[in-house]
């Protein structure tokens, strides 16, 4: 598995398995199958409500000799409602995942919301059915608490998730430990080249969640448009004799942006790993660069009652 070096010297696999929206009953087989295929990077989060199931699968893989803990790269994230309780939330995730440390711990969103118990991860709404945002906890405070998880040996690397350029810059100004990674939605229809370049300039690895634009899942959930139907990507898939998804994933890897696509199907898991086996020609990368629609496909505002990207 190809890796990329973080600014603290640790290595991170450039392809991981995103665990968002995977059903509990399919997690065990999906994770074990992924490990057998060569996956070592798994992207979990407290808010996914599956850390116990993920932990059971990882423990089984380790105990059976399928993989060693030191070969794995496990990510989790602190949810909005735990911004004032970062260390406790991290310990809670570690307990559920049955791990002594996390390879990467992310601030899931740059947004503190009403606390409702460590690890409970609810998105509580106010009397107007709008997300109950907590304005008493600053992002600077949250970040310094993230740094404490490193100091305590709970976490090796820390980073951001769903941060825009302004807030990324802000974090860099007060960080004692610079973010190692910034994870955000990016794909051929939402390229965010300025954010990618800014992160790389300042030693922060950009990582693509939703690297396929959420495919059919986001079309159903948010009414978004999938880039996998784009005629240019379809033509390139035919040219390289690859799937459209492989072309989209390879495009992100070509700009040194690791990806965490989600799938529970063995053939898709295998297909996603195979993007390491080919490269896109320069003119084809430039062609994909022309289809950016600045189109975000993950829209939490539909359930939160407020556009947090306003």
Coordinates of C-alpha atoms in Angstrom, one line a residue:
X1 CA 0.0 0.0 0.0
X2 CA 1.4 3.4 -1.0
X3 CA 1.7 5.9 1.8
X4 CA 2.2 9.6 2.2
X5 CA 4.4 11.2 5.0
X6 CA 2.7 13.4 7.5
X7 CA 4.5 16.5 8.9
X8 CA 5.3 14.6 12.1
X9 CA 7.0 11.8 10.2
X10 CA 4.2 9.2 10.4
X11 CA 3.1 7.4 7.3
X12 CA -0.6 7.3 6.1
X13 CA -1.9 5.0 3.4
X14 CA -3.1 7.1 0.5
X15 CA -6.3 4.9 0.1
X16 CA -8.5 4.2 3.1
X17 CA -12.0 2.7 3.6
X18 CA -14.6 5.3 4.6
X19 CA -17.0 3.8 7.1
X20 CA -19.8 6.4 7.0
X21 CA -23.2 4.9 6.2
X22 CA -22.0 1.3 6.3
X23 CA -24.6 -0.7 8.1
X24 CA -23.6 -2.4 11.4
X25 CA -24.4 -5.9 10.1
X26 CA -22.1 -5.5 7.2
X27 CA -19.1 -3.8 9.0
X28 CA -17.4 -7.0 10.2
X29 CA -17.3 -8.7 6.8
X30 CA -16.4 -5.5 5.0
X31 CA -13.5 -4.7 7.3
X32 CA -12.1 -8.2 7.2
X33 CA -12.5 -8.5 3.5
X34 CA -10.8 -5.1 3.1
X35 CA -7.8 -6.1 5.2
X36 CA -7.5 -9.3 3.2
X37 CA -7.4 -7.2 0.0
X38 CA -4.7 -5.0 1.4
X39 CA -6.5 -2.1 3.1
X40 CA -4.8 -0.8 6.2
X41 CA -6.4 2.7 6.6
X42 CA -9.9 2.8 8.1
X43 CA -11.8 6.1 8.6
X44 CA -14.3 5.9 11.5
X45 CA -16.0 8.5 13.7
X46 CA -18.0 8.7 16.9
X47 CA -21.0 10.1 15.0
X48 CA -21.2 7.1 12.8
X49 CA -22.4 5.1 15.9
X50 CA -20.5 2.0 14.8
X51 CA -17.2 2.3 16.7
X52 CA -18.0 -0.8 18.8
X53 CA -18.6 -2.8 15.6
X54 CA -15.5 -1.5 14.0
X55 CA -13.5 -2.3 17.1
X56 CA -14.8 -5.9 17.2
X57 CA -13.8 -6.4 13.6
X58 CA -10.4 -4.9 14.0
X59 CA -9.8 -7.0 17.2
X60 CA -10.8 -10.1 15.4
X61 CA -8.4 -9.3 12.5
X62 CA -5.6 -8.8 14.9
X63 CA -6.3 -11.7 17.2
X64 CA -6.6 -14.1 14.2
X65 CA -3.2 -13.0 12.9
X66 CA -4.7 -11.4 9.8
X67 CA -2.9 -8.1 10.5
X68 CA -0.8 -6.5 13.2
X69 CA -2.0 -3.3 15.0
X70 CA 1.1 -1.4 13.9
X71 CA 0.2 -2.1 10.3
X72 CA -3.1 -0.4 10.6
X73 CA -4.0 3.3 10.4
X74 CA -7.2 4.0 12.3
X75 CA -8.9 7.4 12.2
X76 CA -11.8 8.6 14.4
X77 CA -13.3 12.1 14.9
X78 CA -14.7 14.2 17.8
X79 CA -18.3 15.2 17.2
X80 CA -19.6 18.7 17.5
X81 CA -21.4 18.1 20.8
X82 CA -18.1 17.1 22.4
X83 CA -16.0 20.1 21.6
X84 CA -15.7 21.0 25.3
X85 CA -14.9 17.3 26.2
X86 CA -12.3 16.3 23.6
X87 CA -10.0 14.2 25.8
X88 CA -13.0 12.3 27.3
X89 CA -14.5 11.8 23.8
X90 CA -11.2 10.4 22.5
X91 CA -10.9 8.0 25.4
X92 CA -14.5 6.9 24.8
X93 CA -13.7 6.2 21.1
X94 CA -10.6 4.3 22.1
X95 CA -12.6 2.1 24.5
X96 CA -15.2 1.3 21.8
X97 CA -12.6 0.7 19.2
X98 CA -10.6 -1.5 21.6
X99 CA -7.4 0.4 20.8
X100 CA -4.6 1.9 22.9
X101 CA -4.1 4.8 20.5
X102 CA -5.5 6.4 17.3
X103 CA -3.4 7.0 14.3
X104 CA -5.4 10.1 13.5
X105 CA -8.0 12.1 15.4
X106 CA -10.0 14.8 13.6
X107 CA -12.3 17.6 14.6
X108 CA -15.3 16.4 12.6
X109 CA -16.8 19.9 12.0
X110 CA -15.5 23.3 13.0
X111 CA -18.7 23.8 15.0
X112 CA -19.5 23.3 18.7
X113 CA -23.1 22.3 19.5
X114 CA -25.0 21.6 22.7
X115 CA -23.4 18.8 24.7
X116 CA -25.6 15.9 25.6
X117 CA -23.1 13.4 27.1
X118 CA -19.7 12.2 26.0
X119 CA -19.9 10.2 22.9
X120 CA -23.6 10.7 22.6
X121 CA -23.1 12.7 19.4
X122 CA -26.6 14.0 19.0
X123 CA -27.3 17.1 16.8
X124 CA -29.8 18.8 19.2
X125 CA -32.2 21.3 17.7
X126 CA -33.5 24.4 19.5
X127 CA -37.2 25.4 19.8
X128 CA -37.1 26.6 16.2
X129 CA -35.8 23.3 15.0
X130 CA -32.4 24.8 14.2
X131 CA -29.1 23.2 15.2
X132 CA -28.4 24.4 18.8
X133 CA -24.9 25.9 18.3
X134 CA -22.7 26.5 21.4
X135 CA -21.0 29.8 21.1
X136 CA -19.1 29.4 24.4
X137 CA -16.5 27.0 23.1
X138 CA -13.9 28.4 20.7
X139 CA -12.3 26.4 17.9
X140 CA -8.9 27.5 19.4
X141 CA -9.9 25.8 22.7
X142 CA -11.0 22.7 20.8
X143 CA -7.7 22.6 19.0
X144 CA -5.6 22.9 22.1
X145 CA -7.7 20.0 23.6
X146 CA -6.9 18.0 20.5
X147 CA -3.2 18.7 21.2
X148 CA -3.7 17.3 24.7
X149 CA -4.7 13.9 23.2
X150 CA -1.3 13.8 21.5
X151 CA 0.5 14.8 24.7
X152 CA -1.3 12.1 26.6
X153 CA -0.3 9.4 24.1
X154 CA -3.9 8.8 23.0
X155 CA -3.3 9.9 19.5
X156 CA -0.4 10.0 17.1
X157 CA -1.7 12.6 14.6
X158 CA -4.4 15.2 14.7
X159 CA -6.3 17.1 12.0
X160 CA -9.3 18.9 10.7
X161 CA -12.4 17.9 8.9
X162 CA -14.8 20.1 6.9
X163 CA -12.8 23.2 7.6
X164 CA -12.8 26.0 4.9
X165 CA -9.6 27.9 4.0
X166 CA -10.3 30.8 6.4
X167 CA -10.7 28.4 9.4
X168 CA -7.7 26.3 8.3
X169 CA -5.5 29.5 8.3
X170 CA -6.9 30.4 11.7
X171 CA -6.0 27.0 13.2
X172 CA -2.4 27.3 11.8
X173 CA -2.0 30.7 13.6
X174 CA -2.7 29.3 17.1
X175 CA -1.7 25.6 16.8
X176 CA 1.2 24.4 18.9
X177 CA 0.9 21.2 17.0
X178 CA 0.2 21.8 13.4
X179 CA -2.7 19.8 11.9
X180 CA -1.3 16.8 10.0
X181 CA -4.3 16.3 7.9
X182 CA -7.3 18.3 6.7
X183 CA -10.2 16.0 5.4
X184 CA -12.9 17.6 3.3
X185 CA -15.2 16.8 0.4
X186 CA -13.4 17.1 -2.9
X187 CA -14.0 15.4 -6.2
X188 CA -14.1 16.4 -9.9
X189 CA -17.3 18.4 -9.4
X190 CA -16.0 20.1 -6.2
X191 CA -12.3 20.4 -6.8
X192 CA -11.4 23.1 -4.2
X193 CA -8.0 23.7 -5.7
X194 CA -7.3 26.7 -3.6
X195 CA -7.9 24.8 -0.4
X196 CA -5.8 21.8 -1.6
X197 CA -2.9 24.1 -2.5
X198 CA -3.1 26.1 0.7
X199 CA -3.0 22.9 2.8
X200 CA 0.0 21.5 0.9
X201 CA 1.8 24.9 1.1
X202 CA 1.6 24.8 4.9
X203 CA 2.5 21.1 5.4
X204 CA -1.1 19.8 5.9
X205 CA -2.1 16.8 3.9
X206 CA -5.4 17.3 2.1
X207 CA -7.6 14.2 2.2
X208 CA -10.7 13.6 0.2
X209 CA -13.9 12.4 1.8
X210 CA -16.8 11.8 -0.5
X211 CA -14.2 11.5 -3.4
X212 CA -16.9 10.1 -5.7
X213 CA -19.4 12.9 -4.9
X214 CA -21.3 10.5 -2.7
X215 CA -22.4 8.6 -5.9
X216 CA -26.0 7.4 -5.7
X217 CA -26.2 7.7 -1.9
X218 CA -25.9 11.5 -1.9
X219 CA -28.2 11.8 -4.9
X220 CA -30.9 10.0 -2.9
X221 CA -30.1 11.7 0.4
X222 CA -29.4 15.3 -0.7
X223 CA -30.7 15.5 -4.3
X224 CA -27.2 16.2 -5.5
X225 CA -25.7 15.5 -8.9
X226 CA -23.2 12.7 -9.2
X227 CA -19.9 13.4 -11.2
X228 CA -19.9 9.7 -12.1
X229 CA -22.3 10.5 -15.0
X230 CA -20.1 13.2 -16.5
X231 CA -19.4 12.6 -20.2
X232 CA -15.7 13.6 -19.9
X233 CA -15.2 11.1 -17.1
X234 CA -17.1 8.4 -19.0
X235 CA -14.9 9.0 -22.0
X236 CA -11.7 8.8 -20.0
X237 CA -12.9 5.6 -18.3
X238 CA -13.3 4.1 -21.8
X239 CA -9.9 5.4 -22.9
X240 CA -8.1 3.8 -19.8
X241 CA -10.4 0.8 -19.7
X242 CA -11.2 1.7 -16.1
X243 CA -14.4 2.5 -14.2
X244 CA -15.5 6.1 -13.9
X245 CA -15.0 5.8 -10.1
X246 CA -11.3 4.7 -10.7
X247 CA -10.7 7.8 -12.9
X248 CA -12.2 10.1 -10.2
X249 CA -10.1 8.5 -7.5
X250 CA -6.9 8.5 -9.5
X251 CA -7.4 12.2 -10.3
X252 CA -7.3 13.1 -6.6
X253 CA -4.2 10.9 -6.0
X254 CA -2.5 12.7 -8.9
X255 CA -2.6 15.9 -6.8
X256 CA -1.3 14.1 -3.7
X257 CA -4.7 14.0 -2.1
X258 CA -5.4 10.7 -0.3
X259 CA -8.9 9.3 -0.7
X260 CA -11.3 7.3 1.5
X261 CA -14.1 5.9 -0.7
X262 CA -16.8 3.8 0.9
X263 CA -18.1 0.4 -0.3
X264 CA -19.1 -2.9 1.2
X265 CA -18.9 -4.8 -2.0
X266 CA -15.7 -6.9 -2.4
X267 CA -15.4 -6.2 -6.2
X268 CA -15.7 -2.4 -5.5
X269 CA -13.1 -2.6 -2.7
X270 CA -10.7 -4.4 -5.0
X271 CA -11.4 -1.9 -7.8
X272 CA -10.7 1.1 -5.6
X273 CA -7.3 -0.3 -4.6
X274 CA -6.4 -0.9 -8.3
X275 CA -6.2 2.9 -8.8
X276 CA -2.6 2.5 -7.5
X277 CA -1.8 0.6 -10.6
X278 CA -2.2 3.3 -13.3
X279 CA -1.6 7.0 -13.9
X280 CA -3.5 9.6 -15.8
X281 CA -1.8 11.5 -18.5
X282 CA -1.2 15.2 -17.9
X283 CA -3.6 16.4 -20.5
X284 CA -6.3 14.2 -19.1
X285 CA -5.8 15.6 -15.6
X286 CA -6.1 19.1 -17.1
X287 CA -9.3 18.0 -18.9
X288 CA -10.8 16.9 -15.6
X289 CA -9.8 20.2 -14.1
X290 CA -12.2 21.9 -16.5
X291 CA -15.3 20.2 -15.2
X292 CA -15.4 21.7 -11.7
X293 CA -18.9 22.8 -10.8
X294 CA -18.0 23.9 -7.2
X295 CA -20.8 21.5 -6.3
X296 CA -20.9 20.3 -2.7
X297 CA -22.9 17.1 -2.4
X298 CA -22.9 16.5 1.4
X299 CA -25.5 18.9 2.8
X300 CA -26.0 18.6 6.6
X301 CA -28.1 21.8 6.5
X302 CA -31.1 19.6 5.4
X303 CA -31.3 18.0 8.9
X304 CA -29.7 20.9 10.9
X305 CA -32.1 23.6 9.7
X306 CA -29.2 26.0 9.1
X307 CA -26.6 26.4 6.3
X308 CA -23.4 26.1 8.3
X309 CA -21.4 27.0 5.2
X310 CA -23.2 30.4 4.8

